[in-house]
Amino acid sequence: MEITSMNGGDNQYSYVKYSLLQRIGVDSSKVMIEEAIADKLDIQDLKNSFETFRIADFGCSVGPDTFIAVHNIIQALDLKYNSRYHQTAGGLVSSDNTTTPEYHVSFSDNTFNDFNTLFASLPERKYLVSGVPGSFYNRLFPRDSLHFVHTSFALHFLSGVPKEVVDINSPAWNKGRIHYTNAPNEVVAAYTAQHAVDMKAFLCARAQEIVCGGLMVMLIPAIPDGTSPSLSHPGILSDLLGSCLMDMAKMGLVDEDKVDLFNLPVYSTSPKEVKDAVENNGCFSIERMETTLVPPSVMDIGASNIAEIYNDHVRAVGEGIIKEYFGNDITEKLFELYPKKLADSLSILASGKSSLLFVLLKRTKLPLQNE
């Protein structure tokens, strides 16, 4: 099962309208991105490697979060240049008369992404743009061509569902569930192994594309080290969605065998797993890694709204893959049941242990394997 994209367009359940949780995450990282560029980006070291400063956002979706992230990055770059260069009539000029570069931003997501909506909603900007469709688990850019990479709320999506969990003859067959939450150890191990393979592929591809000295910021939905998936916030949301599908199977609205073979290609990593993946890759140094936030709670939003917010969020993110697998007929009933189940589970949601992991990597001068 391939990953589908967030709901496109600007209709009632589009990602454009229901990405509050992602917006909170992007906003929370603004200061850290400013600090990363101010403290860790060496303009003098990089200046001979470009005339155009190239930025890529992987998993851009349809906006507006990607535009906010790019604005924050370029604003931080401008602050960096303003602190190092002086203003003239012709623009910012350094002591050796080298003008600051143009900015070129590449918005990248899988081939199912609604790039039409993305580019139709581009804000006024001071950068050139391009769209780069394709899986970020593969190479998408020329070698040594990117100076700053950003990705947020994207790396928890796997390249696909682990094959073992949909194999009826496998010990990891995930009957009766759509996720590894509350699943046997074999199911959890299959998801964990798939995530490790995907992170290895992602880091290897970016290591070839990012120039030495370039930076990469990753905002990754995560759970604390040692936390059971059943206690994680994303796991609880997935578990409740799966229980709605099983309820519909009991009502005869969907084939139970079909539910048994449906699994979400989503994995909540831990800080240790990310650290191990980076160290095993060997081409990046970890300049900063910390938790930036926890999911909004009843105390933050109020019990009357939080179930609706989570329902709209899950629908905007997951409706595409549900429709692809089950067809259009069950969607309305599913998302009629889901907010009711969320509202009945507020105490469980409040106990969810999850967070957003901010990771700043710097491409080192170490040679890549096979180079």
Coordinates of C-alpha atoms in Angstrom, one line a residue:
M1 CA 0.0 0.0 0.0
E2 CA 1.5 3.3 -1.1
I3 CA 1.3 6.4 1.0
T4 CA -1.3 8.9 -0.3
S5 CA -1.2 12.6 0.3
M6 CA -3.0 14.9 2.6
N7 CA -6.4 16.0 1.5
G8 CA -5.8 18.6 -1.3
G9 CA -7.9 21.5 -2.4
D10 CA -9.5 23.9 0.0
N11 CA -12.7 22.1 0.7
Q12 CA -14.3 21.3 4.1
Y13 CA -11.8 18.6 5.1
S14 CA -8.7 19.8 3.3
Y15 CA -5.3 19.8 4.9
V16 CA -5.1 23.5 4.2
K17 CA -7.9 24.1 6.7
Y18 CA -7.0 21.4 9.2
S19 CA -3.3 21.4 10.0
L20 CA -3.5 23.2 13.4
L21 CA -1.3 20.6 15.1
Q22 CA 1.4 20.9 12.4
R23 CA 1.2 24.7 12.6
I24 CA 1.9 24.6 16.3
G25 CA 5.0 22.5 15.6
V26 CA 6.3 24.8 12.9
D27 CA 5.8 27.8 15.0
S28 CA 7.5 26.2 18.0
S29 CA 10.7 25.6 15.9
K30 CA 11.1 29.2 14.6
V31 CA 13.5 30.4 17.3
M32 CA 15.5 27.2 17.1
I33 CA 15.9 27.6 13.3
E34 CA 17.0 31.2 13.8
E35 CA 19.6 29.9 16.3
A36 CA 20.7 27.1 14.0
I37 CA 21.4 29.4 11.1
A38 CA 23.0 32.1 13.3
D39 CA 25.3 29.6 15.2
K40 CA 25.8 26.6 12.9
L41 CA 25.7 27.9 9.3
D42 CA 29.2 29.1 8.2
I43 CA 28.6 31.5 5.3
Q44 CA 32.3 32.0 4.7
D45 CA 32.8 28.2 4.4
L46 CA 29.9 27.8 2.0
K47 CA 30.2 30.9 -0.1
N48 CA 32.3 29.3 -2.8
S49 CA 29.8 26.5 -3.2
F50 CA 26.9 28.5 -4.5
E51 CA 25.6 31.6 -6.3
T52 CA 22.1 30.6 -5.5
F53 CA 21.3 29.4 -1.9
R54 CA 19.1 26.3 -2.3
I55 CA 16.5 25.3 0.2
A56 CA 14.3 22.2 0.0
D57 CA 11.2 21.3 2.1
F58 CA 10.5 17.6 2.0
G59 CA 6.9 16.6 2.7
C60 CA 5.6 20.1 1.8
S61 CA 2.0 19.0 1.3
V62 CA -0.3 21.8 0.1
G63 CA 0.5 24.6 2.5
P64 CA 0.3 26.9 4.3
D65 CA 2.7 25.3 6.9
T66 CA 5.5 24.9 4.3
F67 CA 5.3 28.6 3.4
I68 CA 5.5 29.6 7.0
A69 CA 8.6 27.3 7.5
V70 CA 10.3 28.7 4.4
H71 CA 9.6 32.2 5.5
N72 CA 11.2 31.5 8.9
I73 CA 14.2 30.0 7.2
I74 CA 14.8 32.9 4.8
Q75 CA 14.1 35.4 7.5
A76 CA 16.8 33.8 9.6
L77 CA 19.2 33.7 6.6
D78 CA 18.6 37.4 6.1
L79 CA 19.4 38.1 9.7
K80 CA 22.6 36.1 9.3
Y81 CA 23.6 38.1 6.2
N82 CA 22.6 41.4 7.7
S83 CA 24.9 40.7 10.7
R84 CA 27.8 39.9 8.4
Y85 CA 27.3 42.2 5.4
H86 CA 26.6 45.9 5.0
Q87 CA 23.9 47.6 3.1
T88 CA 24.6 49.5 -0.1
A89 CA 22.4 51.0 -2.9
G90 CA 23.0 47.8 -4.8
G91 CA 22.0 45.5 -1.9
L92 CA 23.8 43.6 0.8
V93 CA 27.6 43.5 0.0
S94 CA 30.4 41.8 1.9
S95 CA 33.8 43.3 2.5
D96 CA 35.0 41.4 -0.6
N97 CA 32.2 42.9 -2.7
T98 CA 30.3 39.6 -3.0
T99 CA 26.5 40.1 -3.0
T100 CA 24.2 37.8 -1.1
P101 CA 22.8 34.9 -3.1
E102 CA 19.4 34.5 -4.6
Y103 CA 17.2 32.0 -2.7
H104 CA 15.7 29.0 -4.6
V105 CA 13.2 26.9 -2.7
S106 CA 12.1 23.4 -3.9
F107 CA 8.8 22.1 -2.5
S108 CA 8.9 18.3 -2.5
D109 CA 6.3 15.7 -1.8
N110 CA 5.2 12.4 -3.3
T111 CA 3.6 12.3 -6.7
F112 CA 0.1 12.2 -5.3
N113 CA 0.5 15.6 -3.7
D114 CA -1.8 18.4 -4.8
F115 CA 0.9 20.6 -6.2
N116 CA -1.8 22.7 -8.1
T117 CA -3.2 23.9 -4.8
L118 CA 0.3 24.4 -3.4
F119 CA 1.4 26.7 -6.2
A120 CA -1.9 28.5 -6.6
S121 CA -1.6 29.6 -3.0
L122 CA 2.0 30.8 -3.0
P123 CA 2.4 34.0 -1.0
E124 CA 4.3 37.1 -2.1
R125 CA 7.9 36.0 -1.8
K126 CA 11.5 36.9 -2.3
Y127 CA 12.6 33.5 -3.6
L128 CA 12.4 31.4 -6.7
V129 CA 10.4 28.2 -6.5
S130 CA 10.1 24.7 -8.1
G131 CA 8.2 21.6 -7.3
V132 CA 10.0 18.2 -7.0
P133 CA 7.7 15.2 -6.9
G134 CA 8.9 11.9 -5.6
S135 CA 9.5 9.8 -2.4
F136 CA 12.0 11.4 -0.1
Y137 CA 13.3 7.9 0.6
N138 CA 15.0 8.2 -2.8
R139 CA 17.5 10.7 -4.3
L140 CA 15.6 13.7 -5.7
F141 CA 18.3 16.3 -6.2
P142 CA 21.8 16.5 -7.8
R143 CA 24.8 15.7 -5.6
D144 CA 26.0 18.6 -3.4
S145 CA 23.2 20.9 -4.5
L146 CA 21.3 21.8 -1.3
H147 CA 22.4 24.2 1.5
F148 CA 19.4 23.9 3.8
V149 CA 16.9 21.1 4.1
H150 CA 13.7 21.2 6.2
T151 CA 11.1 18.5 6.8
S152 CA 8.3 18.6 9.4
F153 CA 5.6 16.0 10.2
A154 CA 6.7 13.8 7.4
L155 CA 9.2 11.2 8.6
H156 CA 6.6 9.3 10.7
F157 CA 5.1 8.1 7.4
L158 CA 6.8 4.9 6.3
S159 CA 7.6 4.1 2.7
G160 CA 4.9 1.5 2.9
V161 CA 3.2 -1.0 5.3
P162 CA 5.6 -3.7 6.4
K163 CA 4.8 -6.8 4.3
E164 CA 4.7 -9.2 7.3
V165 CA 1.8 -7.5 9.0
V166 CA -0.5 -8.1 6.0
D167 CA 0.7 -11.7 5.4
I168 CA -1.9 -14.1 6.9
N169 CA 0.9 -16.8 7.2
S170 CA 3.3 -14.5 9.1
P171 CA 3.7 -14.4 12.9
A172 CA 3.4 -10.6 12.5
W173 CA 0.0 -10.8 10.8
N174 CA -1.9 -7.9 12.4
K175 CA -5.4 -9.3 12.5
G176 CA -8.1 -7.0 14.0
R177 CA -5.9 -3.9 14.2
I178 CA -4.8 -1.2 11.8
H179 CA -1.6 -0.2 13.6
Y180 CA 1.0 -1.7 15.9
T181 CA -0.6 -0.2 19.0
N182 CA -1.5 -3.0 21.4
A183 CA -0.2 -5.5 18.8
P184 CA 2.0 -8.5 19.4
N185 CA 5.7 -8.0 19.6
E186 CA 6.2 -9.4 16.1
V187 CA 4.0 -6.6 14.7
V188 CA 5.9 -3.9 16.6
A189 CA 9.2 -5.4 15.4
A190 CA 8.1 -5.3 11.8
Y191 CA 7.2 -1.7 12.0
T192 CA 10.4 -0.8 13.9
A193 CA 12.5 -2.6 11.2
Q194 CA 10.7 -0.8 8.4
H195 CA 11.3 2.5 10.0
A196 CA 15.0 1.7 10.4
V197 CA 15.3 0.8 6.7
D198 CA 13.4 4.0 5.7
M199 CA 15.5 6.3 8.0
K200 CA 18.7 4.8 6.5
A201 CA 17.5 5.5 3.0
F202 CA 16.4 9.0 3.8
L203 CA 19.7 10.0 5.5
C204 CA 21.7 8.3 2.7
A205 CA 19.8 10.3 0.0
R206 CA 20.1 13.6 1.9
A207 CA 23.8 13.0 2.6
Q208 CA 24.5 12.9 -1.2
E209 CA 22.3 16.0 -1.9
I210 CA 23.5 18.4 0.9
V211 CA 26.8 20.2 0.6
C212 CA 29.4 19.8 3.3
G213 CA 28.6 22.3 6.0
G214 CA 24.9 22.4 5.0
L215 CA 22.1 22.0 7.5
M216 CA 19.1 19.9 7.9
V217 CA 16.2 20.5 10.3
M218 CA 13.8 17.6 11.0
L219 CA 10.6 18.0 13.0
I220 CA 9.5 14.4 13.8
P221 CA 6.5 13.2 15.8
A222 CA 8.1 11.0 18.4
I223 CA 7.5 9.3 21.7
P224 CA 9.9 9.3 24.7
D225 CA 12.5 6.6 24.9
G226 CA 11.1 3.4 26.3
T227 CA 7.5 4.4 25.9
S228 CA 5.1 1.6 24.9
P229 CA 3.3 2.4 21.6
S230 CA 0.0 1.8 23.4
L231 CA 0.7 4.8 25.6
S232 CA 1.7 7.1 22.8
H233 CA -0.6 9.8 21.6
P234 CA -0.5 8.8 17.9
G235 CA -1.0 5.2 18.9
I236 CA -4.1 6.0 20.8
L237 CA -5.6 8.0 17.9
S238 CA -4.8 5.1 15.5
D239 CA -6.2 2.5 17.9
L240 CA -9.5 4.4 18.3
L241 CA -9.8 4.8 14.5
G242 CA -9.2 1.0 14.1
S243 CA -11.9 0.3 16.7
C244 CA -14.3 2.4 14.6
L245 CA -13.6 0.3 11.5
M246 CA -14.1 -2.9 13.5
D247 CA -17.4 -1.6 14.8
M248 CA -18.4 -0.9 11.2
A249 CA -17.4 -4.5 10.3
K250 CA -19.7 -5.8 13.1
M251 CA -22.5 -3.6 11.6
G252 CA -21.9 -5.2 8.2
L253 CA -20.8 -1.9 6.7
V254 CA -17.4 -3.1 5.8
D255 CA -15.8 -6.5 5.3
E256 CA -13.9 -7.6 8.4
D257 CA -11.3 -9.5 6.3
K258 CA -10.6 -6.2 4.5
V259 CA -10.1 -4.4 7.8
D260 CA -7.7 -7.2 8.9
L261 CA -5.5 -6.4 5.9
F262 CA -5.5 -2.6 6.4
N263 CA -2.6 -1.1 8.2
L264 CA -1.5 2.5 8.6
P265 CA 2.1 3.2 7.3
V266 CA 2.9 5.4 10.3
Y267 CA 5.5 5.0 13.0
S268 CA 6.3 7.1 16.0
T269 CA 10.0 7.0 16.5
S270 CA 12.0 7.7 19.6
P271 CA 15.0 10.1 20.2
K272 CA 17.3 7.1 20.6
E273 CA 16.2 5.6 17.3
V274 CA 16.9 8.9 15.4
K275 CA 20.3 9.2 17.1
D276 CA 21.3 5.7 16.2
A277 CA 20.2 6.2 12.6
V278 CA 22.3 9.4 12.3
E279 CA 25.3 7.8 13.9
N280 CA 25.1 4.7 11.7
N281 CA 24.9 6.9 8.6
G282 CA 28.1 8.7 9.6
C283 CA 27.7 11.7 7.3
F284 CA 26.0 14.2 9.7
S285 CA 26.8 15.6 13.1
I286 CA 23.9 16.1 15.5
E287 CA 24.1 19.8 16.4
R288 CA 20.9 19.8 18.5
M289 CA 18.1 17.4 19.4
E290 CA 15.3 18.3 21.8
T291 CA 11.6 18.0 22.4
T292 CA 9.7 21.1 21.3
L293 CA 6.1 20.4 22.4
V294 CA 3.5 17.9 23.5
P295 CA 0.1 17.5 21.8
P296 CA -2.6 20.0 22.9
S297 CA -4.7 18.8 25.7
V298 CA -8.1 19.3 27.1
M299 CA -6.6 21.9 29.4
D300 CA -5.2 23.8 26.4
I301 CA -8.3 23.7 24.2
G302 CA -11.3 22.6 26.2
A303 CA -13.2 19.3 26.2
S304 CA -15.9 20.7 23.8
N305 CA -13.4 21.3 21.0
I306 CA -10.5 18.8 21.3
A307 CA -12.4 15.8 20.0
E308 CA -13.5 17.7 16.9
I309 CA -10.0 19.1 16.4
Y310 CA -8.4 15.6 16.5
N311 CA -11.1 14.2 14.2
D312 CA -10.6 17.0 11.6
H313 CA -6.8 16.5 11.9
V314 CA -7.0 12.7 11.4
R315 CA -9.4 13.1 8.5
A316 CA -7.3 15.7 6.7
V317 CA -4.3 13.4 7.0
G318 CA -5.7 9.9 6.7
E319 CA -8.8 10.2 4.6
G320 CA -6.9 9.7 1.3
I321 CA -5.4 6.3 2.3
I322 CA -8.7 5.2 3.7
K323 CA -10.5 6.0 0.5
E324 CA -7.8 4.4 -1.6
Y325 CA -8.2 1.1 0.2
F326 CA -11.9 1.0 1.2
G327 CA -13.5 3.3 -1.4
N328 CA -15.5 6.4 -0.8
D329 CA -18.6 4.7 0.6
I330 CA -17.5 4.3 4.3
T331 CA -15.9 7.7 4.9
E332 CA -18.8 9.7 6.1
K333 CA -19.9 6.9 8.6
L334 CA -16.4 6.4 9.8
F335 CA -15.9 10.1 10.6
E336 CA -19.3 10.2 12.2
L337 CA -18.3 7.5 14.7
Y338 CA -14.7 8.7 15.2
P339 CA -15.4 12.0 17.0
K340 CA -17.8 10.3 19.3
K341 CA -15.2 7.7 20.3
L342 CA -12.7 10.5 20.8
A343 CA -15.1 12.4 23.0
D344 CA -15.6 9.2 25.1
S345 CA -11.8 8.8 25.4
L346 CA -10.6 12.2 26.5
S347 CA -9.0 10.8 29.7
I348 CA -7.0 8.3 27.6
L349 CA -6.0 11.0 25.1
A350 CA -4.9 13.2 28.0
S351 CA -2.5 10.5 29.2
G352 CA -0.9 10.1 25.8
K353 CA 2.9 10.4 25.9
S354 CA 4.2 11.9 22.7
S355 CA 6.0 15.0 21.5
L356 CA 7.7 16.7 18.6
L357 CA 11.4 16.1 18.2
F358 CA 13.5 18.9 16.8
V359 CA 16.7 17.6 15.2
L360 CA 19.4 19.8 13.7
L361 CA 22.0 18.0 11.6
K362 CA 25.1 19.3 9.8
R363 CA 26.6 17.6 6.8
T364 CA 30.2 16.8 7.7
K365 CA 33.2 16.4 5.5
L366 CA 33.3 12.7 6.1
P367 CA 33.2 10.7 2.9
L368 CA 30.1 8.8 2.0
Q369 CA 30.2 5.1 1.9
N370 CA 30.7 4.0 -1.7
E371 CA 32.1 7.4 -2.7

